[in-house]
């Protein structure tokens, strides 16, 4: 017992250690203050960044001075093409790995579904991506009406038709109809694999890429849209020298019920540098493009070239009303120079899309569009000075 009292009386030592450590505390704010002072000394270096931002803003103003205003999805056709072009993997890149793992943990209802695959309908009891509880009957994928790989079935059109209904185009309905979607998605992938082979035969400049590099997602990018409908109502894919992305001109295919399926080719809203290069070639010599637009087969597929009307490459929503900056209003090629998008569209009826000859029809249209795509690719990737130098070298060889 006396030893315990002595050990208790010997505990005043810790306050001494605290008193020794107390003088060291003011030194930390001092180091922070010096760091802050260093940052203040580095602040004048940001003037260069401000100048760069001002230059960037001034260059953007110059680009906007052309009179082009992006009005968003102003027409059904442009909305379909633009949404397909902008809904790439940006959303997927924004998702952190941790979020992906959390999403994976919510797949337990799917496991329960797999155990009951033999049931004609299964119960769904789980949560969607927003954490809302979903209770309903899972719709079984159709077992009839299927077609060979490389064709589009009525089942796929029925699914896309349902997505047009407001009561169906939501996450709850989509989750319950996921087996139907997966079957339609696989059918679309098989179609694109076969179509890629057809396109490579038509245009060898297009590489045979896997479906994941050309197919667009069915999920809409609703971040900057007033329409928060989560899913598109059609399947689409884009082909070019670089897949569905890149600065090259594209071949674009979309299937959509209601006679809204289409094939399109060209360059949609090219970047400022590419647009300036195209306009430079038009000013220098537009004969190549003029000849393509007046070709009888091209007119048969994509319409008469009538400036001011929606036909051929003319009449799009982003077309300039006035002459571009630095171009005279009475320029002989002002109709071409006003174009902001250089693209053509050919539409298909539903019965054509569902027929076994749909790929042959697409192949025929792609063959007519190929010279137009090559023309744009040459003009966007080869500067005018380089082209003139190549022509002079050819003349010297002769």
mmCIF file of C-alpha atoms in Angstrom:
data_model
loop_
_atom_site.group_PDB
_atom_site.id
_atom_site.type_symbol
_atom_site.label_atom_id
_atom_site.label_comp_id
_atom_site.label_asym_id
_atom_site.label_seq_id
_atom_site.Cartn_x
_atom_site.Cartn_y
_atom_site.Cartn_z
ATOM 1 C CA UNK A 1 0.000 0.000 0.000
ATOM 2 C CA UNK A 2 2.713 2.624 0.751
ATOM 3 C CA UNK A 3 4.269 1.879 -2.662
ATOM 4 C CA UNK A 4 0.998 2.789 -4.392
ATOM 5 C CA UNK A 5 0.836 6.139 -2.640
ATOM 6 C CA UNK A 6 4.452 6.866 -3.643
ATOM 7 C CA UNK A 7 3.722 6.070 -7.293
ATOM 8 C CA UNK A 8 0.776 8.455 -7.191
ATOM 9 C CA UNK A 9 2.844 11.220 -5.641
ATOM 10 C CA UNK A 10 5.472 10.761 -8.368
ATOM 11 C CA UNK A 11 3.068 11.763 -11.184
ATOM 12 C CA UNK A 12 3.762 15.535 -11.267
ATOM 13 C CA UNK A 13 6.415 14.756 -13.960
ATOM 14 C CA UNK A 14 3.964 14.874 -16.960
ATOM 15 C CA UNK A 15 3.133 18.579 -16.412
ATOM 16 C CA UNK A 16 6.840 19.325 -16.804
ATOM 17 C CA UNK A 17 6.848 17.589 -20.190
ATOM 18 C CA UNK A 18 3.823 19.616 -21.165
ATOM 19 C CA UNK A 19 5.483 22.817 -20.055
ATOM 20 C CA UNK A 20 8.562 21.918 -22.131
ATOM 21 C CA UNK A 21 6.465 21.269 -25.227
ATOM 22 C CA UNK A 22 4.425 24.466 -24.821
ATOM 23 C CA UNK A 23 7.079 26.888 -26.159
ATOM 24 C CA UNK A 24 7.270 24.850 -29.394
ATOM 25 C CA UNK A 25 3.631 25.615 -30.300
ATOM 26 C CA UNK A 26 4.144 29.232 -31.446
ATOM 27 C CA UNK A 27 6.767 28.051 -33.946
ATOM 28 C CA UNK A 28 4.126 26.260 -36.060
ATOM 29 C CA UNK A 29 2.114 29.401 -36.848
ATOM 30 C CA UNK A 30 5.392 31.066 -37.637
ATOM 31 C CA UNK A 31 6.159 28.420 -40.296
ATOM 32 C CA UNK A 32 2.651 28.722 -41.669
ATOM 33 C CA UNK A 33 3.033 32.449 -41.830
ATOM 34 C CA UNK A 34 6.251 32.098 -43.783
ATOM 35 C CA UNK A 35 4.505 29.717 -46.170
ATOM 36 C CA UNK A 36 1.720 32.248 -46.614
ATOM 37 C CA UNK A 37 4.248 34.931 -47.276
ATOM 38 C CA UNK A 38 5.879 32.742 -49.897
ATOM 39 C CA UNK A 39 2.542 32.321 -51.599
ATOM 40 C CA UNK A 40 2.027 36.043 -51.552
ATOM 41 C CA UNK A 41 5.408 36.531 -53.161
ATOM 42 C CA UNK A 42 4.433 34.058 -55.939
ATOM 43 C CA UNK A 43 1.134 35.858 -56.636
ATOM 44 C CA UNK A 44 2.561 38.266 -59.253
ATOM 45 C CA UNK A 45 3.332 35.223 -61.471
ATOM 46 C CA UNK A 46 -0.420 34.782 -62.012
ATOM 47 C CA UNK A 47 -0.478 37.883 -64.219
ATOM 48 C CA UNK A 48 0.746 35.729 -67.097
ATOM 49 C CA UNK A 49 -2.142 33.352 -66.483
ATOM 50 C CA UNK A 50 -4.574 36.249 -66.498
ATOM 51 C CA UNK A 51 -3.135 37.443 -69.804
ATOM 52 C CA UNK A 52 -3.514 33.943 -71.239
ATOM 53 C CA UNK A 53 -7.118 33.828 -70.053
ATOM 54 C CA UNK A 54 -7.787 37.205 -71.620
ATOM 55 C CA UNK A 55 -6.219 36.029 -74.877
ATOM 56 C CA UNK A 56 -8.320 32.855 -74.752
ATOM 57 C CA UNK A 57 -11.462 34.885 -74.123
ATOM 58 C CA UNK A 58 -10.614 37.271 -76.930
ATOM 59 C CA UNK A 59 -10.019 34.373 -79.323
ATOM 60 C CA UNK A 60 -13.315 32.827 -78.251
ATOM 61 C CA UNK A 61 -15.014 36.151 -78.930
ATOM 62 C CA UNK A 62 -13.462 36.211 -82.380
ATOM 63 C CA UNK A 63 -14.829 32.734 -83.045
ATOM 64 C CA UNK A 64 -18.231 33.795 -81.780
ATOM 65 C CA UNK A 65 -18.128 36.910 -83.937
ATOM 66 C CA UNK A 66 -18.842 34.725 -86.945
ATOM 67 C CA UNK A 67 -22.489 34.983 -85.966
ATOM 68 C CA UNK A 68 -22.804 31.351 -84.866
ATOM 69 C CA UNK A 69 -24.919 30.765 -81.812
ATOM 70 C CA UNK A 70 -25.332 27.282 -80.442
ATOM 71 C CA UNK A 71 -29.031 27.179 -79.693
ATOM 72 C CA UNK A 72 -28.789 23.646 -78.250
ATOM 73 C CA UNK A 73 -31.218 21.010 -79.505
ATOM 74 C CA UNK A 74 -33.210 23.265 -81.841
ATOM 75 C CA UNK A 75 -34.296 20.605 -84.325
ATOM 76 C CA UNK A 76 -35.022 16.911 -83.862
ATOM 77 C CA UNK A 77 -32.362 15.890 -86.367
ATOM 78 C CA UNK A 78 -29.605 18.107 -84.924
ATOM 79 C CA UNK A 79 -30.571 17.112 -81.388
ATOM 80 C CA UNK A 80 -30.124 13.439 -82.207
ATOM 81 C CA UNK A 81 -26.763 13.978 -83.844
ATOM 82 C CA UNK A 82 -25.451 16.398 -81.216
ATOM 83 C CA UNK A 83 -26.532 14.286 -78.266
ATOM 84 C CA UNK A 84 -24.855 11.271 -79.792
ATOM 85 C CA UNK A 85 -21.709 13.242 -80.321
ATOM 86 C CA UNK A 86 -21.578 14.738 -76.832
ATOM 87 C CA UNK A 87 -22.592 11.854 -74.624
ATOM 88 C CA UNK A 88 -19.267 10.079 -74.756
ATOM 89 C CA UNK A 89 -17.277 8.765 -71.814
ATOM 90 C CA UNK A 90 -17.147 12.120 -70.031
ATOM 91 C CA UNK A 91 -19.772 11.020 -67.549
ATOM 92 C CA UNK A 92 -17.882 7.796 -66.912
ATOM 93 C CA UNK A 93 -14.659 9.725 -66.366
ATOM 94 C CA UNK A 94 -16.418 11.882 -63.773
ATOM 95 C CA UNK A 95 -17.372 8.831 -61.717
ATOM 96 C CA UNK A 96 -14.799 8.075 -59.067
ATOM 97 C CA UNK A 97 -13.636 4.494 -58.546
ATOM 98 C CA UNK A 98 -15.130 4.536 -55.078
ATOM 99 C CA UNK A 99 -18.534 5.321 -56.494
ATOM 100 C CA UNK A 100 -18.217 2.482 -58.976
ATOM 101 C CA UNK A 101 -17.464 0.059 -56.166
ATOM 102 C CA UNK A 102 -20.460 1.281 -54.217
ATOM 103 C CA UNK A 103 -22.654 0.805 -57.253
ATOM 104 C CA UNK A 104 -21.375 -2.747 -57.539
ATOM 105 C CA UNK A 105 -22.500 -3.545 -54.010
ATOM 106 C CA UNK A 106 -26.109 -2.828 -54.974
ATOM 107 C CA UNK A 107 -26.163 -5.713 -57.425
ATOM 108 C CA UNK A 108 -27.536 -8.193 -54.915
ATOM 109 C CA UNK A 109 -31.060 -8.065 -56.446
ATOM 110 C CA UNK A 110 -29.501 -9.004 -59.767
ATOM 111 C CA UNK A 111 -27.947 -12.067 -58.152
ATOM 112 C CA UNK A 112 -31.344 -13.069 -56.837
ATOM 113 C CA UNK A 113 -32.699 -12.670 -60.360
ATOM 114 C CA UNK A 114 -30.074 -14.989 -61.815
ATOM 115 C CA UNK A 115 -31.081 -17.708 -59.377
ATOM 116 C CA UNK A 116 -34.646 -17.509 -60.679
ATOM 117 C CA UNK A 117 -33.847 -17.414 -64.397
ATOM 118 C CA UNK A 118 -36.324 -20.195 -65.093
ATOM 119 C CA UNK A 119 -39.223 -18.118 -63.768
ATOM 120 C CA UNK A 120 -41.222 -16.297 -66.390
ATOM 121 C CA UNK A 121 -41.316 -13.163 -64.215
ATOM 122 C CA UNK A 122 -39.222 -12.365 -61.162
ATOM 123 C CA UNK A 123 -39.652 -10.019 -58.251
ATOM 124 C CA UNK A 124 -37.420 -6.954 -58.061
ATOM 125 C CA UNK A 125 -36.765 -5.465 -54.675
ATOM 126 C CA UNK A 126 -33.817 -3.096 -54.605
ATOM 127 C CA UNK A 127 -32.621 0.456 -55.217
ATOM 128 C CA UNK A 128 -31.679 2.389 -58.329
ATOM 129 C CA UNK A 129 -28.634 4.629 -58.718
ATOM 130 C CA UNK A 130 -30.370 7.473 -56.851
ATOM 131 C CA UNK A 131 -31.129 5.250 -53.872
ATOM 132 C CA UNK A 132 -34.868 5.051 -54.578
ATOM 133 C CA UNK A 133 -36.542 1.764 -53.738
ATOM 134 C CA UNK A 134 -37.858 -0.219 -56.684
ATOM 135 C CA UNK A 135 -40.470 -2.910 -56.243
ATOM 136 C CA UNK A 136 -42.012 -4.583 -59.289
ATOM 137 C CA UNK A 137 -41.980 -7.464 -61.704
ATOM 138 C CA UNK A 138 -38.936 -7.962 -63.923
ATOM 139 C CA UNK A 139 -39.930 -8.401 -67.565
ATOM 140 C CA UNK A 140 -38.460 -11.466 -69.213
ATOM 141 C CA UNK A 141 -36.566 -11.008 -72.488
ATOM 142 C CA UNK A 142 -38.668 -12.124 -75.478
ATOM 143 C CA UNK A 143 -37.960 -15.657 -76.637
ATOM 144 C CA UNK A 144 -39.591 -15.286 -80.044
ATOM 145 C CA UNK A 145 -39.096 -12.883 -82.933
ATOM 146 C CA UNK A 146 -35.323 -13.068 -82.878
ATOM 147 C CA UNK A 147 -33.255 -12.539 -86.035
ATOM 148 C CA UNK A 148 -29.806 -13.667 -87.236
ATOM 149 C CA UNK A 149 -26.791 -11.508 -86.278
ATOM 150 C CA UNK A 150 -26.532 -8.463 -88.516
ATOM 151 C CA UNK A 151 -30.275 -7.706 -88.601
ATOM 152 C CA UNK A 152 -32.668 -5.591 -86.537
ATOM 153 C CA UNK A 153 -35.721 -7.291 -85.016
ATOM 154 C CA UNK A 154 -39.163 -6.034 -84.149
ATOM 155 C CA UNK A 155 -38.336 -6.784 -80.508
ATOM 156 C CA UNK A 156 -35.691 -4.055 -80.539
ATOM 157 C CA UNK A 157 -38.087 -1.572 -82.121
ATOM 158 C CA UNK A 158 -40.746 -2.431 -79.527
ATOM 159 C CA UNK A 159 -38.313 -1.675 -76.713
ATOM 160 C CA UNK A 160 -37.258 1.651 -78.274
ATOM 161 C CA UNK A 161 -40.908 2.530 -78.930
ATOM 162 C CA UNK A 162 -41.682 2.068 -75.239
ATOM 163 C CA UNK A 163 -38.826 4.409 -74.352
ATOM 164 C CA UNK A 164 -40.665 7.161 -76.240
ATOM 165 C CA UNK A 165 -43.453 7.010 -73.664
ATOM 166 C CA UNK A 166 -42.858 9.372 -70.710
ATOM 167 C CA UNK A 167 -44.129 6.776 -68.235
ATOM 168 C CA UNK A 168 -41.533 4.269 -69.495
ATOM 169 C CA UNK A 169 -38.484 6.501 -69.948
ATOM 170 C CA UNK A 170 -37.376 6.463 -66.332
ATOM 171 C CA UNK A 171 -34.932 4.437 -64.264
ATOM 172 C CA UNK A 172 -37.551 2.337 -62.533
ATOM 173 C CA UNK A 173 -39.113 1.069 -65.772
ATOM 174 C CA UNK A 174 -35.669 0.584 -67.301
ATOM 175 C CA UNK A 175 -34.506 -1.555 -64.370
ATOM 176 C CA UNK A 176 -37.548 -3.764 -64.590
ATOM 177 C CA UNK A 177 -37.064 -4.147 -68.366
ATOM 178 C CA UNK A 178 -33.293 -4.620 -68.236
ATOM 179 C CA UNK A 179 -33.413 -8.194 -69.671
ATOM 180 C CA UNK A 180 -35.243 -6.808 -72.709
ATOM 181 C CA UNK A 181 -32.684 -4.008 -73.050
ATOM 182 C CA UNK A 182 -29.730 -6.387 -72.804
ATOM 183 C CA UNK A 183 -31.128 -8.514 -75.617
ATOM 184 C CA UNK A 184 -31.704 -5.428 -77.814
ATOM 185 C CA UNK A 185 -28.252 -4.090 -76.958
ATOM 186 C CA UNK A 186 -26.571 -7.351 -77.971
ATOM 187 C CA UNK A 187 -28.542 -7.381 -81.208
ATOM 188 C CA UNK A 188 -27.336 -3.835 -81.962
ATOM 189 C CA UNK A 189 -23.730 -4.828 -81.245
ATOM 190 C CA UNK A 190 -23.982 -7.782 -83.613
ATOM 191 C CA UNK A 191 -25.424 -5.475 -86.258
ATOM 192 C CA UNK A 192 -22.550 -2.989 -85.824
ATOM 193 C CA UNK A 193 -19.948 -5.762 -86.095
ATOM 194 C CA UNK A 194 -21.404 -6.786 -89.449
ATOM 195 C CA UNK A 195 -21.819 -3.166 -90.574
ATOM 196 C CA UNK A 196 -18.181 -2.406 -89.712
ATOM 197 C CA UNK A 197 -17.062 -5.054 -92.189
ATOM 198 C CA UNK A 198 -19.332 -3.511 -94.827
ATOM 199 C CA UNK A 199 -17.962 -0.018 -94.178
ATOM 200 C CA UNK A 200 -14.332 -1.163 -94.309
ATOM 201 C CA UNK A 201 -15.060 -2.638 -97.739
ATOM 202 C CA UNK A 202 -16.525 0.693 -98.855
ATOM 203 C CA UNK A 203 -13.928 2.939 -97.181
ATOM 204 C CA UNK A 204 -10.592 1.274 -96.317
ATOM 205 C CA UNK A 205 -9.535 4.435 -94.455
ATOM 206 C CA UNK A 206 -11.916 3.484 -91.632
ATOM 207 C CA UNK A 207 -10.288 0.987 -89.227
ATOM 208 C CA UNK A 208 -12.239 -2.112 -88.103
ATOM 209 C CA UNK A 209 -12.742 -1.062 -84.477
ATOM 210 C CA UNK A 210 -14.708 -3.068 -81.870
ATOM 211 C CA UNK A 211 -18.305 -2.034 -81.109
ATOM 212 C CA UNK A 212 -17.380 -0.311 -77.838
ATOM 213 C CA UNK A 213 -15.311 2.239 -79.793
ATOM 214 C CA UNK A 214 -18.109 3.235 -82.169
ATOM 215 C CA UNK A 215 -21.426 2.683 -80.332
ATOM 216 C CA UNK A 216 -22.942 5.561 -78.374
ATOM 217 C CA UNK A 217 -24.418 5.028 -74.946
ATOM 218 C CA UNK A 218 -28.170 4.950 -74.485
ATOM 219 C CA UNK A 219 -27.876 7.275 -71.487
ATOM 220 C CA UNK A 220 -28.494 10.944 -72.250
ATOM 221 C CA UNK A 221 -26.233 13.724 -71.005
ATOM 222 C CA UNK A 222 -28.769 15.770 -69.029
ATOM 223 C CA UNK A 223 -26.334 17.981 -67.126
ATOM 224 C CA UNK A 224 -26.998 21.077 -69.243
ATOM 225 C CA UNK A 225 -30.425 20.207 -70.599
ATOM 226 C CA UNK A 226 -33.884 21.196 -69.419
ATOM 227 C CA UNK A 227 -35.104 17.797 -70.583
ATOM 228 C CA UNK A 228 -34.101 15.360 -67.849
ATOM 229 C CA UNK A 229 -35.303 12.260 -69.690
ATOM 230 C CA UNK A 230 -32.572 9.737 -68.801
ATOM 231 C CA UNK A 231 -32.552 7.538 -71.918
ATOM 232 C CA UNK A 232 -32.365 8.059 -75.659
ATOM 233 C CA UNK A 233 -35.058 6.569 -77.838
ATOM 234 C CA UNK A 234 -32.714 5.109 -80.451
ATOM 235 C CA UNK A 235 -29.470 3.196 -80.909
ATOM 236 C CA UNK A 236 -26.610 4.928 -82.718
ATOM 237 C CA UNK A 237 -22.972 4.519 -83.735
ATOM 238 C CA UNK A 238 -20.334 6.691 -85.418
ATOM 239 C CA UNK A 239 -17.403 5.579 -87.567
ATOM 240 C CA UNK A 240 -14.319 7.520 -88.596
ATOM 241 C CA UNK A 241 -10.549 7.142 -88.787
ATOM 242 C CA UNK A 242 -10.496 7.577 -85.013
ATOM 243 C CA UNK A 243 -13.696 5.803 -83.965
ATOM 244 C CA UNK A 244 -16.678 7.785 -82.728
ATOM 245 C CA UNK A 245 -14.407 10.614 -81.508
ATOM 246 C CA UNK A 246 -11.812 12.804 -83.133
ATOM 247 C CA UNK A 247 -11.625 15.624 -85.643
ATOM 248 C CA UNK A 248 -12.221 13.447 -88.711
ATOM 249 C CA UNK A 249 -15.455 13.413 -90.700
ATOM 250 C CA UNK A 250 -17.833 10.661 -89.567
ATOM 251 C CA UNK A 251 -20.269 8.104 -90.855
ATOM 252 C CA UNK A 252 -23.216 8.045 -88.452
ATOM 253 C CA UNK A 253 -25.984 5.422 -88.200
ATOM 254 C CA UNK A 254 -29.049 5.599 -85.964
ATOM 255 C CA UNK A 255 -32.108 3.341 -85.726
ATOM 256 C CA UNK A 256 -35.219 4.897 -84.226
ATOM 257 C CA UNK A 257 -38.865 3.810 -84.547
ATOM 258 C CA UNK A 258 -41.323 6.118 -86.239
ATOM 259 C CA UNK A 259 -39.463 6.341 -89.578
ATOM 260 C CA UNK A 260 -36.746 8.380 -87.846
ATOM 261 C CA UNK A 261 -33.820 6.055 -88.563
ATOM 262 C CA UNK A 262 -31.037 7.778 -90.458
ATOM 263 C CA UNK A 263 -27.601 7.642 -91.997
ATOM 264 C CA UNK A 264 -25.500 10.814 -91.845
ATOM 265 C CA UNK A 265 -22.008 11.721 -93.007
ATOM 266 C CA UNK A 266 -19.758 14.719 -92.566
ATOM 267 C CA UNK A 267 -18.347 17.024 -89.891
ATOM 268 C CA UNK A 268 -20.680 18.385 -87.208
ATOM 269 C CA UNK A 269 -19.589 21.725 -85.732
ATOM 270 C CA UNK A 270 -15.854 21.228 -86.398
ATOM 271 C CA UNK A 271 -13.379 23.029 -84.173
ATOM 272 C CA UNK A 272 -12.299 26.569 -84.939
ATOM 273 C CA UNK A 273 -9.016 25.512 -86.542
ATOM 274 C CA UNK A 274 -10.667 22.835 -88.683
ATOM 275 C CA UNK A 275 -13.462 25.196 -89.729
ATOM 276 C CA UNK A 276 -10.965 27.903 -90.677
ATOM 277 C CA UNK A 277 -9.028 25.362 -92.746
ATOM 278 C CA UNK A 278 -12.184 24.226 -94.577
ATOM 279 C CA UNK A 279 -13.096 27.838 -95.335
ATOM 280 C CA UNK A 280 -9.583 28.539 -96.564
ATOM 281 C CA UNK A 281 -9.892 25.667 -99.052
ATOM 282 C CA UNK A 282 -13.305 26.941 -100.155
ATOM 283 C CA UNK A 283 -11.875 30.410 -100.793
ATOM 284 C CA UNK A 284 -8.952 28.909 -102.695
ATOM 285 C CA UNK A 285 -10.800 26.375 -104.830
ATOM 286 C CA UNK A 286 -14.290 25.013 -104.006
ATOM 287 C CA UNK A 287 -14.542 22.989 -107.234
ATOM 288 C CA UNK A 288 -14.065 19.621 -105.513
ATOM 289 C CA UNK A 289 -16.914 20.192 -103.046
ATOM 290 C CA UNK A 290 -19.149 21.781 -105.669
ATOM 291 C CA UNK A 291 -18.744 18.773 -107.942
ATOM 292 C CA UNK A 292 -19.684 16.374 -105.135
ATOM 293 C CA UNK A 293 -22.806 18.319 -104.194
ATOM 294 C CA UNK A 294 -23.980 18.371 -107.828
ATOM 295 C CA UNK A 295 -23.362 14.683 -108.492
ATOM 296 C CA UNK A 296 -26.648 12.974 -109.493
ATOM 297 C CA UNK A 297 -26.168 10.043 -107.099
ATOM 298 C CA UNK A 298 -25.340 12.447 -104.260
ATOM 299 C CA UNK A 299 -28.450 14.511 -105.008
ATOM 300 C CA UNK A 300 -30.574 11.349 -105.113
ATOM 301 C CA UNK A 301 -29.383 10.342 -101.637
ATOM 302 C CA UNK A 302 -29.054 13.685 -99.854
ATOM 303 C CA UNK A 303 -31.089 16.242 -101.804
ATOM 304 C CA UNK A 304 -30.542 19.235 -104.053
ATOM 305 C CA UNK A 305 -27.963 21.784 -102.829
ATOM 306 C CA UNK A 306 -30.326 24.714 -102.183
ATOM 307 C CA UNK A 307 -28.770 27.473 -100.027
ATOM 308 C CA UNK A 308 -31.146 28.742 -97.372
ATOM 309 C CA UNK A 309 -33.265 25.577 -97.394
ATOM 310 C CA UNK A 310 -32.830 22.350 -95.419
ATOM 311 C CA UNK A 311 -31.303 20.232 -98.153
ATOM 312 C CA UNK A 312 -27.892 18.684 -98.734
ATOM 313 C CA UNK A 313 -25.376 20.549 -96.510
ATOM 314 C CA UNK A 314 -27.445 23.743 -96.343
ATOM 315 C CA UNK A 315 -30.163 25.019 -94.017
ATOM 316 C CA UNK A 316 -28.860 23.774 -90.672
ATOM 317 C CA UNK A 317 -29.640 25.600 -87.449
ATOM 318 C CA UNK A 318 -26.044 26.713 -86.923
ATOM 319 C CA UNK A 319 -25.661 28.184 -90.415
ATOM 320 C CA UNK A 320 -24.519 31.807 -90.341
ATOM 321 C CA UNK A 321 -26.949 34.540 -91.299
ATOM 322 C CA UNK A 322 -24.168 36.949 -92.220
ATOM 323 C CA UNK A 323 -20.803 36.512 -93.873
ATOM 324 C CA UNK A 324 -17.979 35.184 -91.678
ATOM 325 C CA UNK A 325 -15.502 37.690 -90.302
ATOM 326 C CA UNK A 326 -13.157 38.935 -93.008
ATOM 327 C CA UNK A 327 -15.318 37.660 -95.888
ATOM 328 C CA UNK A 328 -17.156 39.987 -98.257
ATOM 329 C CA UNK A 329 -20.939 39.684 -98.292
ATOM 330 C CA UNK A 330 -20.934 39.284 -102.062
ATOM 331 C CA UNK A 331 -18.277 36.548 -102.139
ATOM 332 C CA UNK A 332 -19.003 34.102 -104.959
ATOM 333 C CA UNK A 333 -18.947 31.151 -102.529
ATOM 334 C CA UNK A 334 -20.729 32.846 -99.644
ATOM 335 C CA UNK A 335 -23.280 30.001 -99.465
ATOM 336 C CA UNK A 336 -20.531 27.499 -98.600
ATOM 337 C CA UNK A 337 -18.665 29.909 -96.324
ATOM 338 C CA UNK A 338 -21.756 30.460 -94.192
ATOM 339 C CA UNK A 339 -21.938 26.749 -93.344
ATOM 340 C CA UNK A 340 -20.894 25.877 -89.819
ATOM 341 C CA UNK A 341 -21.655 22.163 -90.176
ATOM 342 C CA UNK A 342 -20.813 20.170 -93.301
ATOM 343 C CA UNK A 343 -23.042 17.100 -93.082
ATOM 344 C CA UNK A 344 -25.701 15.283 -95.097
ATOM 345 C CA UNK A 345 -28.535 13.013 -93.935
ATOM 346 C CA UNK A 346 -30.507 10.157 -95.511
ATOM 347 C CA UNK A 347 -33.524 8.759 -93.637
ATOM 348 C CA UNK A 348 -35.007 5.253 -93.678
ATOM 349 C CA UNK A 349 -38.504 3.948 -93.063
ATOM 350 C CA UNK A 350 -39.145 1.364 -90.365
ATOM 351 C CA UNK A 351 -39.876 -1.449 -92.818
ATOM 352 C CA UNK A 352 -36.496 -0.871 -94.478
ATOM 353 C CA UNK A 353 -34.665 -1.040 -91.151
ATOM 354 C CA UNK A 354 -36.418 -4.274 -90.188
ATOM 355 C CA UNK A 355 -35.781 -5.939 -93.543
ATOM 356 C CA UNK A 356 -32.796 -8.268 -94.121
ATOM 357 C CA UNK A 357 -31.600 -5.899 -96.905
ATOM 358 C CA UNK A 358 -31.072 -2.942 -94.553
ATOM 359 C CA UNK A 359 -27.281 -3.356 -94.485
ATOM 360 C CA UNK A 360 -27.161 -3.443 -98.264
ATOM 361 C CA UNK A 361 -29.089 -0.171 -98.378
ATOM 362 C CA UNK A 362 -26.686 1.350 -95.881
ATOM 363 C CA UNK A 363 -23.713 0.129 -97.868
ATOM 364 C CA UNK A 364 -25.078 1.799 -100.996
ATOM 365 C CA UNK A 365 -25.565 5.136 -99.195
ATOM 366 C CA UNK A 366 -22.115 4.935 -97.573
ATOM 367 C CA UNK A 367 -20.527 4.384 -100.973
ATOM 368 C CA UNK A 368 -22.094 7.616 -102.262
ATOM 369 C CA UNK A 369 -21.008 9.554 -99.142
ATOM 370 C CA UNK A 370 -17.405 8.312 -99.188
ATOM 371 C CA UNK A 371 -15.960 11.010 -101.563
ATOM 372 C CA UNK A 372 -17.633 13.707 -99.469
ATOM 373 C CA UNK A 373 -16.091 12.344 -96.255
ATOM 374 C CA UNK A 374 -12.663 12.086 -97.888
ATOM 375 C CA UNK A 375 -12.905 15.666 -99.134
ATOM 376 C CA UNK A 376 -13.614 16.978 -95.631
ATOM 377 C CA UNK A 377 -10.865 14.852 -94.104
ATOM 378 C CA UNK A 378 -8.334 16.174 -96.619
ATOM 379 C CA UNK A 379 -9.381 19.761 -96.068
ATOM 380 C CA UNK A 380 -9.390 19.529 -92.255
ATOM 381 C CA UNK A 381 -6.054 17.748 -91.927
ATOM 382 C CA UNK A 382 -4.002 19.294 -94.760
ATOM 383 C CA UNK A 383 -3.292 23.011 -94.673
ATOM 384 C CA UNK A 384 -3.620 25.077 -97.815
ATOM 385 C CA UNK A 385 0.137 25.803 -97.936
ATOM 386 C CA UNK A 386 0.940 22.085 -97.633
ATOM 387 C CA UNK A 387 -1.480 21.230 -100.415
ATOM 388 C CA UNK A 388 -0.010 23.845 -102.741
ATOM 389 C CA UNK A 389 3.479 22.552 -101.963
ATOM 390 C CA UNK A 390 2.417 19.003 -102.823
ATOM 391 C CA UNK A 391 0.899 20.185 -106.109
ATOM 392 C CA UNK A 392 4.086 22.045 -107.022
ATOM 393 C CA UNK A 393 6.165 18.933 -106.256
ATOM 394 C CA UNK A 394 3.916 16.879 -108.547
ATOM 395 C CA UNK A 395 4.348 19.453 -111.307
ATOM 396 C CA UNK A 396 8.153 19.323 -110.919
ATOM 397 C CA UNK A 397 8.111 15.539 -111.194
ATOM 398 C CA UNK A 398 6.162 15.776 -114.405
#
